[in-house]
Coordinates of C-alpha atoms in Angstrom, one line a residue:
X1 CA -45.2 -38.3 -160.9
X2 CA -45.8 -34.5 -160.7
X3 CA -49.1 -32.8 -160.8
X4 CA -47.1 -29.6 -160.8
X5 CA -43.2 -29.2 -161.2
X6 CA -41.6 -29.5 -158.0
X7 CA -38.1 -29.1 -156.4
X8 CA -36.9 -32.6 -155.3
X9 CA -37.6 -33.3 -151.8
X10 CA -35.1 -33.6 -149.1
X11 CA -36.0 -37.3 -148.8
X12 CA -34.9 -38.1 -152.3
X13 CA -31.6 -36.0 -152.2
X14 CA -29.6 -38.9 -150.7
X15 CA -26.0 -39.4 -151.0
X16 CA -24.0 -42.5 -150.4
X17 CA -23.8 -42.4 -146.5
X18 CA -27.3 -41.9 -145.9
X19 CA -28.4 -44.5 -148.4
X20 CA -26.1 -47.1 -146.5
X21 CA -28.0 -46.5 -143.3
X22 CA -31.4 -46.8 -145.0
X23 CA -30.4 -50.2 -146.5
X24 CA -29.1 -51.5 -143.3
X25 CA -32.2 -50.7 -141.4
X26 CA -34.2 -52.6 -144.1
X27 CA -31.9 -55.6 -144.1
X28 CA -31.5 -55.8 -140.4
X29 CA -35.1 -55.5 -139.8
X30 CA -35.5 -58.9 -141.5
X31 CA -33.8 -60.7 -138.7
X32 CA -36.3 -60.1 -136.0
X33 CA -37.9 -63.4 -136.1
X34 CA -39.4 -65.0 -133.1
X35 CA -38.7 -68.7 -132.7
X36 CA -41.9 -70.6 -132.2
X37 CA -43.4 -74.2 -132.3
X38 CA -41.7 -77.6 -133.0
X39 CA -38.2 -78.1 -131.9
X40 CA -35.9 -75.2 -130.9
X41 CA -32.3 -74.6 -131.3
X42 CA -30.3 -75.1 -128.2
X43 CA -26.6 -75.1 -127.1
X44 CA -26.4 -78.9 -127.3
X45 CA -27.3 -79.0 -130.9
X46 CA -24.6 -79.9 -133.3
X47 CA -23.4 -77.7 -136.0
X48 CA -25.2 -78.9 -139.2
X49 CA -23.2 -77.1 -141.7
X50 CA -20.8 -79.2 -143.7
X51 CA -17.2 -77.9 -143.8
X52 CA -18.1 -75.0 -141.7
X53 CA -14.4 -73.5 -141.5
X54 CA -13.4 -74.4 -145.0
X55 CA -10.5 -76.6 -143.7
X56 CA -11.6 -79.1 -146.5
X57 CA -11.5 -76.3 -149.2
X58 CA -14.8 -75.6 -150.8
X59 CA -16.2 -79.1 -150.2
X60 CA -20.0 -78.9 -149.5
X61 CA -20.3 -75.3 -150.8
X62 CA -21.1 -73.9 -154.3
X63 CA -20.0 -70.3 -155.2
X64 CA -21.5 -68.6 -158.1
X65 CA -19.7 -67.8 -161.1
X66 CA -16.6 -69.4 -159.6
X67 CA -16.4 -66.6 -157.4
X68 CA -14.9 -68.5 -154.3
X69 CA -11.7 -70.0 -153.1
X70 CA -10.1 -70.7 -149.6
X71 CA -7.2 -68.7 -147.9
X72 CA -5.0 -69.3 -144.9
X73 CA -5.2 -65.7 -144.0
X74 CA -7.1 -63.9 -142.7
X75 CA -9.0 -66.7 -140.7
X76 CA -11.2 -66.6 -137.7
X77 CA -10.5 -70.0 -136.4
X78 CA -8.7 -73.0 -137.7
X79 CA -6.4 -73.0 -140.8
X80 CA -8.7 -71.6 -143.7
X81 CA -11.6 -69.3 -144.4
X82 CA -13.6 -68.5 -147.5
X83 CA -12.6 -65.8 -149.9
X84 CA -15.2 -64.8 -152.6
X85 CA -15.0 -61.9 -155.0
X86 CA -18.1 -60.3 -156.6
X87 CA -18.3 -58.9 -160.0
X88 CA -20.4 -56.3 -161.8
X89 CA -23.3 -58.8 -162.3
X90 CA -22.5 -61.5 -159.6
X91 CA -22.7 -61.0 -155.8
X92 CA -20.2 -64.0 -155.1
X93 CA -22.9 -66.1 -153.3
X94 CA -21.5 -69.3 -151.8
X95 CA -24.1 -71.7 -150.4
X96 CA -24.8 -75.2 -149.3
X97 CA -28.1 -77.2 -148.6
X98 CA -28.7 -78.7 -145.1
X99 CA -31.2 -81.3 -143.9
X100 CA -33.5 -80.0 -141.4
X101 CA -36.8 -81.0 -139.7
X102 CA -40.2 -79.4 -140.2
X103 CA -41.6 -77.1 -137.6
X104 CA -38.3 -76.4 -136.0
X105 CA -36.2 -73.5 -134.9
X106 CA -32.7 -72.7 -136.0
X107 CA -30.0 -70.4 -135.4
X108 CA -27.6 -69.3 -138.2
X109 CA -24.3 -67.5 -137.7
X110 CA -21.1 -66.7 -139.3
X111 CA -17.9 -64.7 -138.9
X112 CA -17.3 -62.4 -141.8
X113 CA -15.1 -59.4 -142.9
X114 CA -15.4 -57.0 -145.7
X115 CA -18.0 -54.5 -147.2
X116 CA -21.4 -55.4 -147.8
X117 CA -21.2 -59.1 -146.4
X118 CA -24.6 -61.0 -146.1
X119 CA -25.5 -64.1 -144.2
X120 CA -28.9 -65.7 -144.8
X121 CA -31.1 -69.0 -145.3
X122 CA -33.5 -69.7 -148.0
X123 CA -36.2 -72.3 -148.6
X124 CA -37.3 -72.3 -145.0
X125 CA -40.9 -72.8 -145.8
X126 CA -41.8 -69.6 -143.7
X127 CA -39.8 -66.6 -143.9
X128 CA -36.5 -66.5 -145.6
X129 CA -34.1 -64.5 -143.5
X130 CA -30.8 -62.6 -144.1
X131 CA -28.6 -60.2 -142.3
X132 CA -25.6 -58.1 -143.2
X133 CA -22.8 -55.6 -142.2
X134 CA -22.1 -52.7 -144.5
X135 CA -18.4 -52.7 -143.5
X136 CA -16.1 -54.3 -141.2
X137 CA -12.2 -54.5 -141.3
X138 CA -12.0 -57.2 -138.7
X139 CA -13.9 -60.3 -138.0
X140 CA -17.5 -59.7 -137.1
X141 CA -20.2 -62.3 -136.3
X142 CA -23.6 -62.1 -138.0
X143 CA -26.5 -64.0 -136.4
X144 CA -30.1 -64.7 -137.7
X145 CA -32.7 -67.2 -136.7
X146 CA -35.7 -68.9 -138.6
X147 CA -38.4 -71.6 -138.2
X148 CA -39.0 -74.2 -140.8
X149 CA -42.5 -74.8 -142.4
X150 CA -44.5 -77.9 -141.9
X151 CA -43.1 -79.9 -144.8
X152 CA -39.5 -78.4 -145.0
X153 CA -36.8 -80.9 -144.9
X154 CA -33.9 -78.8 -146.3
X155 CA -32.7 -75.2 -146.3
X156 CA -30.0 -73.3 -148.1
X157 CA -27.6 -71.2 -146.1
X158 CA -25.4 -68.8 -147.9
X159 CA -23.2 -65.8 -147.8
X160 CA -22.7 -63.3 -150.6
X161 CA -21.1 -60.0 -151.2
X162 CA -22.5 -57.1 -153.3
X163 CA -22.2 -56.3 -157.2
X164 CA -18.8 -54.8 -157.9
X165 CA -17.5 -54.6 -154.2
X166 CA -14.1 -56.0 -153.0
X167 CA -13.6 -59.7 -152.0
X168 CA -15.3 -60.7 -148.7
X169 CA -14.2 -63.3 -146.3
X170 CA -16.3 -65.9 -144.2
X171 CA -15.4 -68.4 -141.7
X172 CA -16.8 -70.8 -139.0
X173 CA -20.5 -71.1 -140.5
X174 CA -22.8 -72.5 -137.7
X175 CA -26.3 -73.9 -138.2
X176 CA -27.6 -75.3 -135.1
X177 CA -31.0 -77.0 -134.3
X178 CA -32.5 -80.5 -135.0
X179 CA -30.8 -82.5 -137.7
X180 CA -32.9 -84.0 -140.5
X181 CA -33.0 -87.5 -141.8
X182 CA -30.5 -90.4 -140.6
X183 CA -27.0 -89.0 -140.1
X184 CA -25.5 -92.3 -141.0
X185 CA -26.9 -92.4 -144.5
X186 CA -24.4 -92.2 -147.3
X187 CA -24.3 -89.1 -149.6
X188 CA -26.4 -90.0 -152.7
X189 CA -25.0 -90.2 -156.1
X190 CA -25.3 -87.8 -158.9
X191 CA -28.8 -87.8 -160.8
X192 CA -28.7 -89.2 -164.2
X193 CA -31.1 -88.7 -167.1
X194 CA -31.7 -84.8 -166.8
X195 CA -33.9 -83.7 -169.6
X196 CA -35.9 -80.6 -170.4
X197 CA -39.6 -80.7 -171.3
X198 CA -42.0 -78.0 -171.8
X199 CA -40.7 -74.4 -172.4
X200 CA -42.8 -71.1 -172.4
X201 CA -41.6 -67.6 -172.5
X202 CA -40.8 -67.5 -169.0
X203 CA -40.4 -71.2 -167.8
X204 CA -38.7 -74.7 -168.5
X205 CA -39.7 -77.9 -167.1
X206 CA -37.2 -80.5 -166.0
X207 CA -37.2 -84.2 -165.1
X208 CA -34.5 -86.7 -164.1
X209 CA -34.1 -90.3 -162.6
X210 CA -34.8 -90.9 -159.0
X211 CA -31.6 -91.5 -156.8
X212 CA -31.4 -94.2 -154.1
X213 CA -31.2 -92.7 -150.7
X214 CA -32.0 -89.2 -151.7
X215 CA -34.7 -87.2 -149.7
X216 CA -34.8 -84.3 -152.1
X217 CA -33.1 -82.6 -155.1
X218 CA -31.7 -79.2 -155.8
X219 CA -31.9 -77.5 -159.0
X220 CA -29.3 -75.3 -160.4
X221 CA -29.6 -72.9 -163.3
X222 CA -26.3 -71.5 -164.8
X223 CA -24.4 -72.6 -161.7
X224 CA -26.8 -71.0 -159.1
X225 CA -29.2 -73.1 -157.0
X226 CA -32.6 -71.9 -157.7
X227 CA -35.1 -74.6 -156.4
X228 CA -35.4 -77.6 -154.0
X229 CA -38.0 -80.2 -154.6
X230 CA -38.8 -83.6 -153.3
X231 CA -39.6 -85.4 -156.4
X232 CA -38.0 -85.9 -159.8
X233 CA -39.3 -83.0 -161.7
X234 CA -39.5 -79.2 -161.4
X235 CA -40.6 -76.2 -163.3
X236 CA -38.0 -73.2 -163.3
X237 CA -40.0 -70.1 -163.6
X238 CA -39.0 -66.4 -163.8
X239 CA -36.9 -66.7 -166.9
X240 CA -36.3 -64.4 -169.8
X241 CA -38.1 -64.9 -173.2
X242 CA -35.9 -66.4 -176.1
X243 CA -33.2 -67.1 -173.8
X244 CA -30.9 -70.3 -173.2
X245 CA -30.0 -71.6 -169.8
X246 CA -27.9 -74.5 -168.5
X247 CA -29.5 -76.7 -165.9
X248 CA -28.1 -79.3 -163.4
X249 CA -29.5 -81.2 -160.4
X250 CA -28.1 -82.6 -157.4
X251 CA -29.6 -85.2 -155.0
X252 CA -29.5 -84.4 -151.2
X253 CA -30.1 -86.2 -147.8
X254 CA -29.3 -85.7 -144.1
X255 CA -25.7 -86.5 -144.8
X256 CA -25.0 -84.2 -147.6
X257 CA -25.4 -83.2 -151.4
X258 CA -24.4 -85.3 -154.4
X259 CA -22.3 -83.9 -157.1
X260 CA -24.1 -82.3 -159.9
X261 CA -25.6 -84.0 -162.9
X262 CA -24.5 -83.5 -166.4
X263 CA -25.8 -80.3 -167.6
X264 CA -28.5 -79.7 -170.0
X265 CA -29.6 -76.6 -172.1
X266 CA -33.2 -75.5 -172.5
X267 CA -34.3 -72.3 -174.3
X268 CA -37.5 -70.3 -173.7
X269 CA -40.0 -69.3 -176.3
X270 CA -40.3 -65.7 -177.5
X271 CA -42.7 -63.6 -175.6
X272 CA -42.8 -60.6 -173.1
X273 CA -41.8 -62.8 -170.4
X274 CA -44.7 -61.3 -168.1
X275 CA -48.4 -60.0 -168.4
X276 CA -49.4 -57.4 -170.8
X277 CA -51.6 -58.4 -173.6
X278 CA -50.6 -57.0 -176.8
X279 CA -48.0 -54.5 -175.7
X280 CA -45.3 -54.5 -178.2
X281 CA -41.9 -56.2 -177.6
X282 CA -40.3 -52.7 -177.4
X283 CA -42.6 -50.0 -176.0
X284 CA -42.9 -46.4 -175.0
X285 CA -45.0 -45.4 -172.1
X286 CA -46.3 -41.9 -171.7
X287 CA -48.5 -40.4 -168.8
X288 CA -51.5 -38.4 -169.9
X289 CA -52.5 -35.6 -167.4
X290 CA -56.0 -35.5 -166.4
X291 CA -55.5 -31.9 -165.1
X292 CA -54.1 -28.6 -166.3
X293 CA -50.7 -27.6 -164.6
X294 CA -49.3 -25.4 -167.4
X295 CA -48.4 -28.1 -169.9
X296 CA -50.4 -28.5 -173.1
X297 CA -53.8 -29.7 -172.3
X298 CA -54.7 -32.8 -174.4
X299 CA -57.7 -34.9 -175.1
X300 CA -56.6 -38.6 -175.1
X301 CA -57.2 -38.6 -178.8
X302 CA -54.4 -36.0 -179.1
X303 CA -51.8 -38.2 -177.5
X304 CA -48.7 -38.6 -179.9
X305 CA -48.8 -41.8 -181.8
X306 CA -45.3 -42.8 -180.6
X307 CA -46.6 -43.9 -177.2
X308 CA -47.7 -47.6 -177.1
X309 CA -48.9 -47.5 -173.2
X310 CA -50.8 -44.5 -172.2
X311 CA -51.2 -44.1 -168.3
X312 CA -54.1 -41.9 -167.3
X313 CA -53.0 -40.0 -164.3
X314 CA -54.4 -40.4 -161.9
X315 CA -57.2 -42.3 -160.2
X316 CA -58.5 -40.6 -157.0
X317 CA -58.6 -42.2 -153.5
X318 CA -62.1 -42.7 -152.0
X319 CA -63.0 -42.7 -148.3
X320 CA -62.7 -46.5 -148.2
X321 CA -59.1 -47.8 -147.5
X322 CA -57.9 -49.3 -150.9
X323 CA -60.7 -47.9 -152.9
X324 CA -60.1 -45.8 -156.1
X325 CA -62.3 -43.9 -158.4
X326 CA -61.9 -41.5 -161.2
X327 CA -63.3 -38.1 -162.3
X328 CA -62.6 -36.7 -165.6
X329 CA -61.3 -33.0 -165.2
X330 CA -63.8 -30.4 -166.9
X331 CA -60.5 -28.5 -167.8
X332 CA -59.9 -31.0 -170.5
X333 CA -62.9 -29.9 -172.7
X334 CA -64.7 -33.1 -173.0
X335 CA -68.4 -32.8 -173.5
X336 CA -69.1 -36.0 -171.9
X337 CA -67.5 -39.0 -170.4
X338 CA -68.7 -41.1 -173.3
X339 CA -66.3 -39.0 -175.6
X340 CA -63.4 -39.9 -173.3
X341 CA -64.4 -43.6 -173.4
X342 CA -64.6 -43.3 -177.2
X343 CA -61.1 -41.9 -177.1
X344 CA -59.9 -45.0 -175.1
X345 CA -61.3 -47.4 -177.6
X346 CA -59.9 -45.4 -180.6
X347 CA -56.4 -45.7 -179.1
X348 CA -57.0 -49.4 -178.4
X349 CA -58.2 -50.0 -182.0
X350 CA -54.7 -48.4 -183.0
X351 CA -52.8 -51.0 -181.1
X352 CA -52.2 -49.0 -177.9
X353 CA -52.9 -50.0 -174.2
X354 CA -54.6 -47.3 -171.9
X355 CA -54.1 -48.0 -168.2
X356 CA -55.3 -46.1 -165.2
X357 CA -52.4 -44.8 -162.9
X358 CA -52.8 -44.9 -159.1
X359 CA -50.7 -42.5 -157.0
X360 CA -48.5 -39.7 -158.2
X361 CA -46.8 -37.1 -156.0
X362 CA -50.1 -36.5 -154.2
X363 CA -51.7 -40.0 -154.1
X364 CA -52.8 -41.5 -150.9
X365 CA -54.2 -44.8 -151.8
X366 CA -53.4 -47.3 -148.9
X367 CA -53.4 -50.9 -149.3
X368 CA -52.4 -52.4 -146.0
X369 CA -54.6 -55.4 -145.1
X370 CA -56.5 -58.2 -146.9
X371 CA -59.5 -56.0 -146.9
X372 CA -58.2 -52.9 -148.4
X373 CA -56.3 -55.3 -150.9
X374 CA -59.6 -56.8 -151.9
X375 CA -61.3 -53.3 -152.1
X376 CA -58.3 -52.2 -154.4
X377 CA -58.8 -55.1 -156.8
X378 CA -62.4 -54.6 -157.0
X379 CA -62.4 -50.9 -157.5
X380 CA -59.6 -50.8 -160.2
X381 CA -61.5 -53.5 -162.0
X382 CA -64.7 -51.7 -161.9
X383 CA -62.9 -48.7 -163.4
X384 CA -61.6 -51.1 -166.2
X385 CA -65.1 -52.2 -167.1
X386 CA -66.6 -48.9 -167.0
X387 CA -63.9 -47.0 -168.9
X388 CA -62.4 -49.8 -170.8
X389 CA -58.9 -49.5 -169.2
X390 CA -56.4 -52.4 -170.1
X391 CA -54.9 -52.3 -166.7
X392 CA -53.3 -50.4 -163.9
X393 CA -50.2 -48.5 -163.2
X394 CA -48.6 -48.4 -159.7
X395 CA -47.2 -45.1 -159.0
X396 CA -47.5 -44.7 -155.3
X397 CA -44.6 -42.4 -154.1
X398 CA -45.5 -42.7 -150.5
X399 CA -44.7 -46.2 -150.0
X400 CA -46.5 -49.5 -150.4
X401 CA -46.9 -52.9 -148.5
X402 CA -45.5 -55.6 -150.6
X403 CA -47.5 -58.3 -149.1
X404 CA -51.0 -56.7 -149.7
X405 CA -50.2 -54.9 -152.9
X406 CA -49.1 -58.5 -154.3
X407 CA -52.3 -59.8 -153.0
X408 CA -54.4 -57.0 -154.7
X409 CA -52.8 -57.2 -158.0
X410 CA -53.1 -61.1 -158.2
X411 CA -56.7 -60.6 -157.3
X412 CA -57.1 -58.1 -160.1
X413 CA -55.3 -60.5 -162.4
X414 CA -57.8 -63.3 -161.6
X415 CA -60.8 -60.9 -162.3
X416 CA -59.2 -59.4 -165.6
X417 CA -57.5 -62.3 -167.1
X418 CA -54.2 -62.7 -169.0
X419 CA -54.5 -59.5 -171.1
X420 CA -54.2 -57.4 -168.1
X421 CA -51.3 -54.7 -168.3
X422 CA -49.5 -53.9 -165.1
X423 CA -46.9 -51.1 -165.1
X424 CA -45.1 -49.6 -162.1
X425 CA -43.3 -46.4 -161.7
X426 CA -41.2 -46.5 -158.8
X427 CA -38.5 -43.8 -157.5
X428 CA -34.9 -44.8 -157.7
X429 CA -34.8 -45.3 -153.9
X430 CA -37.6 -47.9 -154.1
X431 CA -35.4 -50.3 -156.5
X432 CA -32.0 -50.1 -154.9
X433 CA -32.3 -53.5 -153.3
X434 CA -34.6 -56.4 -153.7
X435 CA -35.5 -56.0 -150.0
X436 CA -37.3 -52.9 -150.7
X437 CA -41.2 -53.3 -150.8
X438 CA -41.6 -52.0 -154.4
X439 CA -38.9 -54.4 -155.6
X440 CA -40.4 -57.2 -153.8
X441 CA -43.8 -56.6 -155.2
X442 CA -42.5 -56.4 -158.8
X443 CA -40.7 -59.9 -158.2
X444 CA -43.8 -61.2 -156.5
X445 CA -45.8 -60.6 -159.7
X446 CA -43.2 -61.3 -162.1
X447 CA -45.3 -63.8 -164.0
X448 CA -48.1 -61.1 -164.6
X449 CA -45.9 -58.0 -164.6
X450 CA -45.6 -56.0 -167.8
X451 CA -42.9 -53.3 -167.1
X452 CA -41.2 -51.2 -164.4
X453 CA -40.6 -47.8 -165.6
X454 CA -38.5 -46.3 -162.7
X455 CA -38.3 -42.8 -162.5
X456 CA -34.6 -41.5 -163.1
X457 CA -35.3 -38.2 -161.8
X458 CA -36.0 -36.0 -158.8
X459 CA -33.5 -38.4 -157.3
X460 CA -30.0 -37.0 -156.6
X461 CA -27.2 -39.6 -156.5
X462 CA -27.7 -43.5 -156.3
X463 CA -25.6 -46.7 -156.2
X464 CA -25.2 -48.5 -159.4
X465 CA -25.0 -52.3 -159.5
X466 CA -21.2 -52.1 -159.6
X467 CA -21.4 -50.5 -156.1
X468 CA -20.2 -47.1 -157.4
X469 CA -22.4 -44.1 -156.8
X470 CA -23.8 -42.1 -159.8
X471 CA -25.4 -38.7 -160.1
X472 CA -28.5 -38.4 -162.1
X473 CA -28.4 -36.8 -165.5
X474 CA -26.0 -39.2 -167.2
X475 CA -26.0 -42.4 -169.3
X476 CA -24.1 -44.0 -166.5
X477 CA -26.9 -43.3 -163.8
X478 CA -29.5 -44.8 -166.3
X479 CA -27.5 -47.9 -167.3
X480 CA -25.9 -48.7 -163.8
X481 CA -29.4 -48.4 -161.9
X482 CA -31.2 -50.4 -164.5
X483 CA -28.6 -53.0 -164.0
X484 CA -29.8 -53.5 -160.5
X485 CA -33.2 -54.4 -161.6
X486 CA -32.0 -56.7 -164.6
X487 CA -29.6 -58.5 -162.3
X488 CA -32.0 -58.6 -159.3
X489 CA -34.5 -60.6 -161.0
X490 CA -36.6 -58.8 -163.4
X491 CA -36.7 -59.9 -167.2
X492 CA -35.4 -57.5 -169.6
X493 CA -38.9 -56.9 -171.2
X494 CA -40.0 -55.8 -167.7
X495 CA -37.5 -52.9 -167.4
X496 CA -37.9 -49.4 -169.0
X497 CA -36.3 -46.0 -168.3
X498 CA -38.6 -43.3 -167.1
X499 CA -37.5 -39.7 -167.7
X500 CA -39.1 -36.2 -168.0
X501 CA -40.2 -35.0 -171.4
X502 CA -38.8 -31.5 -170.7
X503 CA -37.0 -29.5 -168.1
X504 CA -40.3 -28.4 -166.8
X505 CA -41.7 -32.0 -166.4
X506 CA -39.7 -32.5 -163.0
X507 CA -37.6 -30.7 -160.6
X508 CA -34.4 -32.4 -161.6
X509 CA -33.0 -35.2 -163.8
X510 CA -34.0 -34.1 -167.2
X511 CA -31.6 -35.6 -170.0
X512 CA -31.7 -34.8 -173.7
X513 CA -33.5 -37.6 -175.6
X514 CA -30.1 -38.6 -177.0
X515 CA -28.9 -39.6 -173.5
X516 CA -32.0 -41.8 -173.2
X517 CA -31.2 -43.5 -176.5
X518 CA -27.6 -44.0 -175.8
X519 CA -28.6 -45.7 -172.4
X520 CA -31.0 -47.9 -174.4
X521 CA -28.1 -48.8 -176.7
X522 CA -25.8 -49.5 -174.1
X523 CA -28.2 -52.0 -172.3
X524 CA -29.4 -53.6 -175.5
X525 CA -26.3 -53.8 -177.6
X526 CA -23.3 -52.8 -175.5
X527 CA -22.7 -49.5 -177.6
X528 CA -22.7 -45.7 -176.6
X529 CA -22.1 -46.7 -172.9
X530 CA -20.4 -44.2 -170.6
X531 CA -17.9 -45.1 -168.0
X532 CA -20.1 -47.9 -166.8
X533 CA -20.5 -50.9 -169.1
X534 CA -22.9 -53.8 -168.2
X535 CA -21.1 -57.3 -168.0
X536 CA -23.8 -58.5 -170.6
X537 CA -26.4 -57.1 -172.9
X538 CA -30.0 -57.3 -172.6
X539 CA -31.5 -56.9 -176.3
X540 CA -35.2 -57.6 -174.9
X541 CA -35.2 -54.4 -172.7
X542 CA -38.8 -53.0 -173.0
X543 CA -38.1 -49.4 -173.8
X544 CA -38.8 -45.9 -172.1
X545 CA -41.4 -44.0 -170.4
X546 CA -41.9 -40.1 -169.9
X547 CA -43.8 -37.8 -167.6
X548 CA -45.6 -36.6 -169.5
X549 CA -47.3 -36.6 -173.0
X550 CA -48.5 -33.2 -172.1
X551 CA -45.0 -31.8 -171.4
X552 CA -43.8 -33.5 -174.5
X553 CA -46.4 -31.6 -176.5
X554 CA -45.5 -28.4 -174.8
X555 CA -41.9 -29.1 -176.2
X556 CA -42.9 -29.6 -179.6
X557 CA -43.0 -33.5 -179.1
X558 CA -39.1 -33.5 -179.1
X559 CA -39.0 -36.3 -176.8
X560 CA -41.2 -38.7 -178.7
X561 CA -40.0 -37.9 -182.0
X562 CA -36.6 -38.8 -180.9
X563 CA -37.0 -41.7 -178.3
X564 CA -40.0 -43.4 -179.9
X565 CA -38.5 -44.5 -183.2
X566 CA -35.3 -45.4 -181.5
X567 CA -37.2 -47.7 -179.1
X568 CA -39.2 -49.4 -181.7
X569 CA -36.1 -49.9 -183.9
X570 CA -34.3 -51.8 -180.8

C-alpha cells in the first residue's frame, strides 16, 4: 500500500516472458533436495511405478476431471503415452499411489512434452517435490528426488499441466528406490461402508470398513486424491462453507491400489470457512491512513460506515527482528491515544473489525527465523491488547518467509483465540502460483485466515487462470486472477478484490467502481463478465478492499457508496 502515490516500479511492470522465467526459477528451486538417511535410490532398484509407459491404458493412474487418455503418437518409448488436457479450472493431474519405505531416498523422472508440464511427488512425509518445464516441442526428461519421512509408507506421484493450456504428453514414468510392503501381496479390494460423519464449515469426517491386505487408504474428493491415511477414518479439511462434495476411498498396499469405493456426498455447514470472528459473510475492507499524504485526513470515527474491516496503516518496525510497534501520527489531530482507542471500541460496537496492518510500501518488518516469528506474534498481540485491535493485516510488499510467517501467525492465533481476524494484501505477482511464499502462507493458515485482498493495481499484465495474459484495469484482469486463488485452494469467503479508491490512490490500476461490481457479479453469479468467464461461480466470495478510506473521502466517498451496497447485497 502507498504512503504516497507512486509510479509502479519496474519490478512490478512484468510481461509474460519475464513472468515465465520467474515462475521457472521458483519451481526449479524446489528440486534441490539432498538425499540423506535410510535407504538410497540406486541403479539396481526396480521401477516402482505401475504401468509406467501407459501400455495398459490408464490402469494404475487416476486423472482429474476425466482429463487423461492414452495415445499411440507421440510416444517416447513403447507403444503408448499419456495425453492429458487441462481446462480453465482443472490442471489435468494424473496420479498414482506407490508403496515406499520410511526414511528412504527416491528418484522420480518422466519424459514429457508440451507447455507447462509438471512432475512431482506428494505425501512424502518430508518435503513434497515438483519440477516443471515451461515449454518443449519434443520429449524432455524431468527429474527430481525426495526422502521419505519416518512413518511414510506410500507417496503419490503425478504429472499435470496448467489451467487453460493445451494438452501435454507424458511417458516412461520412473520411481526408483526401495519398494514398500510385500510385492507378492494381491491388490486389495475396494472399501465398503463409506459414510460421512461430523461436518463443520470447513471440514467433513469420513469412515469406512477395513479391507483385508490393505496397508493404507487414499481419500478422493470430487475425483481428486486429497489424503492418505493408515486407518479407516479421515477428516477432510480446507473445504468451502455450505458446499457439497463427493467422496470415495481406495485401499492400497505394495502391489497396488484398489478400485474406488461407492461415492458418498457430504455437505459443509454455513460459515466463513476460516477465521474472522464476526466479520460479515460479504465484507468491505478499507485501509485507514495513520499519516497525511494529501488525502482527506480522518479520525477513525470518520471512516465511512460501508467498511466492515478497517486496517490501520501501518505498524512500525522496531529495532528487534520481527518486532512491531505503533505510534499515532499527531497530524490526525487526536488529543490523546485514549481517544483513538475509544474510536476503535465505537467501531467495534457498530459491528466493525479494526486490525493493525503490517508493512506497506515502506514496511521493513522481517520474520525469517523462529525467534523473530515469536517476537512478531508477541508484539502484535501486545498491540491488540493495548489498543483493542481485532487482528492483523499482512501487507509486506518486500517479500516474506512462508515457513516463519506461518509460525508467527499460528502463534498469534494461539494467543488471541478463535475471534482473531487475519487479512492479507499481497501484490498480484505474489499470488500467481501456489509455490509463491505469500500463496503458501495463505494456504498454510487457511483454517484461521479471514480474507486475502490481493492488490489488483500497480501491476501491469499478469497471467489469468486460463493461461492467458490480461492487463490491469479490466473486469477480465480481476476475475481471471481471482480464479487462480479460488482454484488454487482458498475458499471463496477468503478471496476479496483490492482496488484503489481513486486515481490518486495508486500509480496505476484504478478502475471505476462499476468494474469492481461487475467482477464480483461475474465471480459470484456468472453475470457481467468480460471475455473471461470462470467455469463455475463462487457465490461465497468475500467482497472487496480499497486503498484507502482517506482517498475515498477525498473523492466524495464515490467508491464506498457504489461498491459497499453491492458487496453487502451479494
